[in-house]
Short mmCIF file of C-alpha atoms in Angstrom, two decimals:
data_model
loop_
_atom_site.label_atom_id
_atom_site.label_comp_id
_atom_site.label_asym_id
_atom_site.label_seq_id
_atom_site.Cartn_x
_atom_site.Cartn_y
_atom_site.Cartn_z
CA MET A 1285 88.38 26.50 57.58
CA THR A 1286 90.89 27.89 60.10
CA THR A 1287 92.11 25.50 62.80
CA PRO A 1288 91.70 27.03 66.28
CA ALA A 1289 95.07 27.72 67.84
CA ILE A 1290 94.04 26.45 71.28
CA PRO A 1291 91.23 24.19 72.44
CA GLU A 1292 88.64 25.80 74.65
CA THR A 1293 88.14 22.73 76.81
CA ALA A 1294 91.43 22.81 78.71
CA PRO A 1295 90.72 22.61 82.46
CA VAL A 1296 93.61 24.93 83.28
CA GLU A 1297 92.10 27.52 80.97
CA SER A 1298 88.80 27.35 82.86
CA GLY A 1299 90.61 27.91 86.13
CA LEU A 1300 92.50 30.88 84.74
CA ARG A 1301 89.27 32.39 83.42
CA LYS A 1302 87.84 32.24 86.93
CA TRP A 1303 90.66 34.37 88.31
CA SER A 1304 91.24 36.46 85.19
CA ALA A 1305 90.05 39.68 86.82
CA TYR A 1306 92.86 39.41 89.38
CA LEU A 1307 95.56 37.67 87.37
CA GLY A 1308 97.16 40.59 85.53
CA PRO A 1309 97.15 43.07 88.44
CA VAL A 1310 98.54 40.51 90.91
CA VAL A 1311 101.39 39.50 88.60
CA SER A 1312 102.15 43.15 87.78
CA VAL A 1313 102.32 44.06 91.47
CA ALA A 1314 104.56 41.04 92.17
CA ILE A 1315 106.95 42.05 89.37
CA LEU A 1316 106.93 45.66 90.60
CA CYS A 1317 107.84 44.51 94.14
CA ALA A 1318 110.71 42.45 92.71
CA VAL A 1319 111.87 45.48 90.70
CA LEU A 1320 111.79 47.72 93.77
CA TYR A 1321 113.69 45.09 95.76
CA GLN A 1322 116.38 44.89 93.08
CA LEU A 1323 116.44 48.70 92.93
CA ARG A 1324 117.28 48.73 96.63
CA GLN A 1325 119.90 45.99 96.33
CA LEU A 1326 121.80 47.40 93.35
CA ASN A 1327 125.03 49.26 93.98
CA TRP A 1328 124.27 52.15 91.62
CA PRO A 1329 127.64 53.96 92.02
CA MET A 1330 129.34 50.70 90.98
CA VAL A 1331 126.93 50.25 88.07
CA ILE A 1332 127.70 53.76 86.84
CA SER A 1333 131.45 53.30 87.28
CA ILE A 1334 131.56 50.11 85.19
CA ILE A 1335 129.33 51.26 82.33
CA PRO A 1336 131.10 50.52 79.02
CA ARG A 1337 132.16 53.57 77.04
CA SER A 1338 132.24 51.98 73.60
CA PRO A 1339 128.98 52.36 71.61
CA THR A 1340 129.74 49.09 69.84
CA ILE A 1341 129.70 47.22 73.15
CA TRP A 1342 126.36 48.85 74.00
CA LEU A 1343 124.89 47.79 70.66
CA VAL A 1344 126.00 44.19 71.14
CA LEU A 1345 124.74 44.08 74.74
CA ALA A 1346 121.41 45.58 73.65
CA ALA A 1347 121.08 43.05 70.81
CA SER A 1348 121.79 40.24 73.26
CA TYR A 1349 119.23 41.57 75.77
CA PHE A 1350 116.44 42.11 73.24
CA ALA A 1351 117.04 38.90 71.27
CA GLY A 1352 114.61 36.94 73.43
CA PRO A 1353 111.67 39.39 73.37
CA ILE A 1354 112.14 39.99 69.63
CA ALA A 1355 112.12 36.25 68.97
CA ASP A 1356 108.91 35.95 71.01
CA TRP A 1357 107.39 38.84 69.04
CA VAL A 1358 108.25 37.13 65.75
CA ILE A 1359 106.57 33.96 67.03
CA PHE A 1360 103.38 35.60 68.25
CA ARG A 1361 103.27 37.86 65.21
CA LYS A 1362 103.09 34.68 63.15
CA LEU A 1363 100.55 32.99 65.43
CA TRP A 1364 98.29 35.93 66.28
CA GLY A 1365 99.38 38.90 64.20
CA ILE A 1366 100.20 41.02 67.25
CA PRO A 1367 101.35 44.61 66.48
CA LEU A 1368 104.75 46.06 67.31
CA SER A 1369 103.27 47.39 70.56
CA GLY A 1370 103.05 43.75 71.68
CA LEU A 1371 106.79 43.94 72.31
CA ALA A 1372 106.10 45.87 75.56
CA PRO A 1373 104.26 43.01 77.35
CA LEU A 1374 106.90 40.60 76.04
CA LEU A 1375 109.57 42.73 77.69
CA LYS A 1376 107.55 42.61 80.91
CA LYS A 1377 107.39 38.85 80.49
CA LEU A 1378 111.18 38.74 80.33
CA VAL A 1379 111.56 40.89 83.46
CA GLY A 1380 108.99 38.80 85.34
CA ASN A 1381 110.77 35.56 84.51
CA GLU A 1382 114.17 36.98 85.44
CA LEU A 1383 113.31 38.82 88.66
CA LEU A 1384 110.60 36.51 90.01
CA LEU A 1385 110.12 32.85 89.14
CA GLY A 1386 110.38 31.14 85.79
CA TYR A 1387 107.12 31.24 83.79
CA VAL A 1388 105.62 34.07 85.87
CA GLY A 1389 106.18 36.16 82.76
CA GLU A 1390 104.16 33.67 80.74
CA VAL A 1391 101.24 34.11 83.16
CA TYR A 1392 101.44 37.87 82.72
CA PHE A 1393 101.63 37.61 78.92
CA TYR A 1394 98.72 35.17 78.84
CA ASP A 1395 96.56 37.69 80.70
CA TRP A 1396 97.64 40.49 78.35
CA ALA A 1397 96.91 38.40 75.24
CA ARG A 1398 93.51 37.32 76.56
CA ARG A 1399 92.49 40.97 76.88
CA HIS A 1400 94.16 42.49 73.81
CA VAL A 1401 94.44 39.87 71.07
CA LYS A 1402 91.49 38.83 68.93
CA MET A 1403 91.71 35.18 67.91
CA GLU A 1404 89.78 31.96 67.76
CA GLY A 1405 89.84 30.22 71.11
CA SER A 1406 92.03 31.24 74.03
CA PRO A 1407 95.73 32.22 74.10
CA PHE A 1408 96.54 29.71 76.85
CA GLY A 1409 97.50 26.82 74.56
CA ALA A 1410 99.79 28.92 72.37
CA VAL A 1411 101.60 30.48 75.35
CA LYS A 1412 102.03 27.00 76.83
CA ASP A 1413 103.32 25.53 73.56
CA VAL A 1414 105.81 28.36 73.04
CA ALA A 1415 107.17 27.91 76.59
CA ILE A 1416 107.50 24.13 76.18
CA LEU A 1417 109.22 24.46 72.81
CA SER A 1418 111.59 27.08 74.22
CA ALA A 1419 112.69 24.58 76.88
CA LEU A 1420 112.96 21.80 74.28
CA ALA A 1421 115.03 23.95 71.91
CA GLY A 1422 117.30 24.93 74.80
CA ASN A 1423 117.79 21.30 75.82
CA ILE A 1424 118.52 20.07 72.30
CA THR A 1425 120.89 22.96 71.57
CA THR A 1426 122.69 22.33 74.87
CA ILE A 1427 123.19 18.64 74.13
CA ALA A 1428 124.37 19.41 70.58
CA MET A 1429 126.87 22.00 71.86
CA LEU A 1430 128.01 19.60 74.57
CA ALA A 1431 128.72 16.93 71.95
CA ILE A 1432 130.62 19.39 69.74
CA THR A 1433 132.73 20.97 72.48
CA TRP A 1434 133.21 17.97 74.76
CA PRO A 1435 136.84 17.26 73.68
CA LEU A 1436 137.73 20.83 74.71
CA ILE A 1437 135.72 21.22 77.93
CA SER A 1438 135.96 17.74 79.45
CA PRO A 1439 139.55 18.29 80.73
CA LEU A 1440 138.48 21.51 82.48
CA GLY A 1441 135.88 19.99 84.80
CA PHE A 1442 132.73 21.65 86.13
CA GLY A 1443 133.67 22.11 89.76
CA ALA A 1444 131.40 19.20 90.64
CA ASP A 1445 131.55 15.42 90.83
CA GLY A 1446 131.43 13.68 87.47
CA LYS A 1447 128.32 11.72 88.52
CA VAL A 1448 126.47 15.00 89.07
CA LEU A 1449 127.36 16.15 85.56
CA VAL A 1450 126.20 12.86 84.06
CA GLY A 1451 123.01 13.00 86.13
CA SER A 1452 122.31 16.52 84.90
CA ILE A 1453 122.74 15.46 81.28
CA VAL A 1454 120.42 12.50 81.86
CA VAL A 1455 117.77 14.84 83.31
CA VAL A 1456 117.99 17.07 80.22
CA LEU A 1457 117.74 14.08 77.89
CA VAL A 1458 114.82 12.52 79.78
CA THR A 1459 112.94 15.84 79.90
CA SER A 1460 113.37 16.33 76.17
CA GLY A 1461 112.37 12.73 75.51
CA LEU A 1462 109.20 13.05 77.58
CA ILE A 1463 108.20 16.21 75.71
CA MET A 1464 108.67 14.46 72.39
CA PHE A 1465 106.86 11.28 73.53
CA PHE A 1466 103.84 13.13 74.94
CA ARG A 1467 103.86 15.92 72.36
CA ASN A 1468 100.38 15.06 71.05
CA GLY A 1469 98.89 15.53 74.51
CA LEU A 1470 101.05 18.48 75.52
CA LEU A 1471 101.07 20.58 72.35
CA SER A 1472 98.00 21.99 70.66
CA LEU A 1473 99.30 24.15 67.81
CA PRO A 1474 99.38 22.81 64.22
CA ARG A 1475 102.58 20.97 63.27
CA ARG A 1476 103.72 23.74 60.91
CA ASP A 1477 103.43 26.34 63.67
CA LEU A 1478 105.23 24.07 66.13
CA TRP A 1479 108.20 23.74 63.76
CA PHE A 1480 108.24 27.51 63.21
CA VAL A 1481 108.29 28.18 66.97
CA PHE A 1482 111.01 25.59 67.55
CA ASN A 1483 113.21 26.99 64.76
CA VAL A 1484 112.87 30.58 66.00
CA HIS A 1485 113.84 29.53 69.53
CA SER A 1486 116.84 27.57 68.22
CA VAL A 1487 118.06 30.58 66.22
CA ARG A 1488 117.54 32.81 69.28
CA ILE A 1489 119.71 30.56 71.45
CA ILE A 1490 122.50 30.33 68.89
CA VAL A 1491 122.46 34.08 68.21
CA GLY A 1492 122.39 34.85 71.94
CA THR A 1493 125.39 32.61 72.54
CA ALA A 1494 127.33 34.29 69.73
CA LEU A 1495 126.41 37.80 70.93
CA SER A 1496 127.57 37.00 74.47
CA ALA A 1497 130.92 35.85 73.11
CA LEU A 1498 131.25 38.99 70.98
CA ALA A 1499 130.41 41.28 73.91
CA TRP A 1500 133.01 39.62 76.13
CA HIS A 1501 135.60 39.87 73.36
CA LEU A 1502 134.92 43.58 72.89
CA ILE A 1503 135.25 44.20 76.64
CA LEU A 1504 138.41 42.07 76.99
CA PRO A 1505 139.98 42.09 73.49
CA GLU A 1506 143.16 40.42 74.74
CA VAL A 1507 141.21 37.14 74.79
CA GLY A 1508 140.42 35.72 71.34
CA ILE A 1509 136.80 35.45 70.29
CA GLY A 1510 137.23 31.69 69.83
CA SER A 1511 137.85 31.30 73.57
CA TRP A 1512 134.80 33.44 74.32
CA LEU A 1513 132.65 31.33 71.99
CA LEU A 1514 133.73 28.26 73.93
CA LEU A 1515 133.03 29.99 77.24
CA SER A 1516 129.65 31.19 76.01
CA THR A 1517 128.81 27.59 75.12
CA ILE A 1518 129.93 26.43 78.57
CA ARG A 1519 127.75 29.05 80.22
CA LEU A 1520 124.76 27.81 78.23
CA LEU A 1521 125.55 24.26 79.29
CA LEU A 1522 125.79 25.19 82.96
CA ALA A 1523 122.52 27.12 82.80
CA ARG A 1524 120.68 24.08 81.38
CA LEU A 1525 122.20 21.36 83.59
CA PRO A 1526 119.90 21.22 86.64
CA LEU A 1527 122.04 19.29 89.15
CA ILE A 1528 125.20 21.42 88.91
CA PRO A 1529 125.42 23.49 92.14
CA ASN A 1530 126.86 27.03 92.28
CA LYS A 1531 126.74 27.56 88.51
CA ASP A 1532 128.28 31.04 88.71
CA LEU A 1533 131.24 29.78 90.75
CA ALA A 1534 131.71 26.84 88.42
CA PHE A 1535 131.66 29.15 85.39
CA ALA A 1536 134.12 31.57 86.98
CA GLY A 1537 136.48 28.69 87.75
CA ILE A 1538 136.31 27.30 84.21
CA THR A 1539 136.85 30.80 82.81
CA ALA A 1540 139.99 31.25 84.89
CA LEU A 1541 141.32 27.89 83.71
CA LEU A 1542 140.66 28.64 80.05
CA VAL A 1543 141.77 32.26 79.68
CA GLY A 1544 144.08 32.61 82.68
CA ARG A 1545 143.61 34.03 86.16
CA GLU A 1546 145.41 37.25 85.29
CA VAL A 1547 142.56 38.31 82.98
CA GLN A 1548 139.80 40.16 84.84
CA THR A 1549 137.01 37.89 83.63
CA GLY A 1550 135.30 37.75 87.02
CA VAL A 1551 134.96 41.54 87.11
CA MET A 1552 133.62 41.58 83.56
CA ILE A 1553 131.02 38.87 84.22
CA ALA A 1554 129.91 40.60 87.42
CA MET A 1555 129.67 43.90 85.52
CA ILE A 1556 127.46 42.43 82.79
CA SER A 1557 125.24 40.67 85.36
CA MET A 1558 124.76 43.91 87.26
CA LEU A 1559 124.01 45.84 84.08
CA ILE A 1560 121.38 43.28 83.08
CA VAL A 1561 119.63 43.56 86.45
CA ALA A 1562 119.80 47.36 86.24
CA THR A 1563 118.30 47.18 82.75
CA HIS A 1564 115.46 44.99 84.05
CA VAL A 1565 114.71 47.55 86.76
CA VAL A 1566 114.86 50.66 84.58
CA LEU A 1567 112.98 49.05 81.68
CA PHE A 1568 110.10 47.78 83.79
CA ILE A 1569 109.66 51.13 85.55
CA ALA A 1570 109.71 52.88 82.14
CA LEU A 1571 107.08 50.48 80.78
CA MET A 1572 104.88 51.02 83.85
CA LEU A 1573 105.12 54.80 83.40
CA LEU A 1574 104.30 54.41 79.71
CA ASP A 1575 101.19 52.42 80.62
CA LEU A 1576 100.09 55.15 83.01
CA VAL A 1577 100.56 57.86 80.37
CA GLN A 1578 98.56 55.87 77.80
CA LYS A 1579 95.74 55.31 80.31
CA GLU A 1580 95.63 59.04 81.04
CA LYS A 1581 95.36 59.80 77.29
CA ASN A 1582 92.58 57.25 76.83
CA ALA A 1583 90.65 58.46 79.88
#
């Protein structure tokens, strides 16, 4: 007898069912508005002027960008058996989370799964569990990396008071502890599936960190890849520590201290950030056009 992936009695699920007719379109329109806003804000001549020429750099940047959606596809392929075409809504989920608010993409993907995936029960519980385990894997990986690299990064500072850094670490630890303590009430998937999801997210984070370091090394080969691995770890730490203000400025300052101010790391980081936003914009518009073409064929 197959265990249902998600209980049908969740009150949140009932509320989402009530608004299900409006959920997908509203989220799609919100993401589209964010895309159009970013399209207007981007300095396209600058984007074009800083595009890397090396195909190897493009391959590494692409692998880094698609690592998250591919990891999600592997997870939901295991849970629901979604086809390769399920990668498209997962890419939209990524864009929604990046250009709007965190977990907006999960709302969009929930609506897509509810309409396209045949399963026992509702997709709400699985989407929720995957999001929670992603945060947990990120927190645990961050703390592990912090412990490993602390002798190297502690002398550099974070551009913030030491109490703020300690407070941020405490928040991460407490959040992870609460998830573990209340896991029976929060998580609904079978234990084997929970471990699978957690392991995939952990591998995704480690691979993403390594790919970022490799991309930076290829763009600025005068800096050793070991330094970039350390910087990639620091960037992950800053992203996860909630009380550190001005994370980008703090990261730029630490980068200058580690590799030297004469190296154009600030320009490189700004270039990659702009390319990622441009990719979000172009990819989402392409996916929207693909949806329109498919609807025309099915009409």
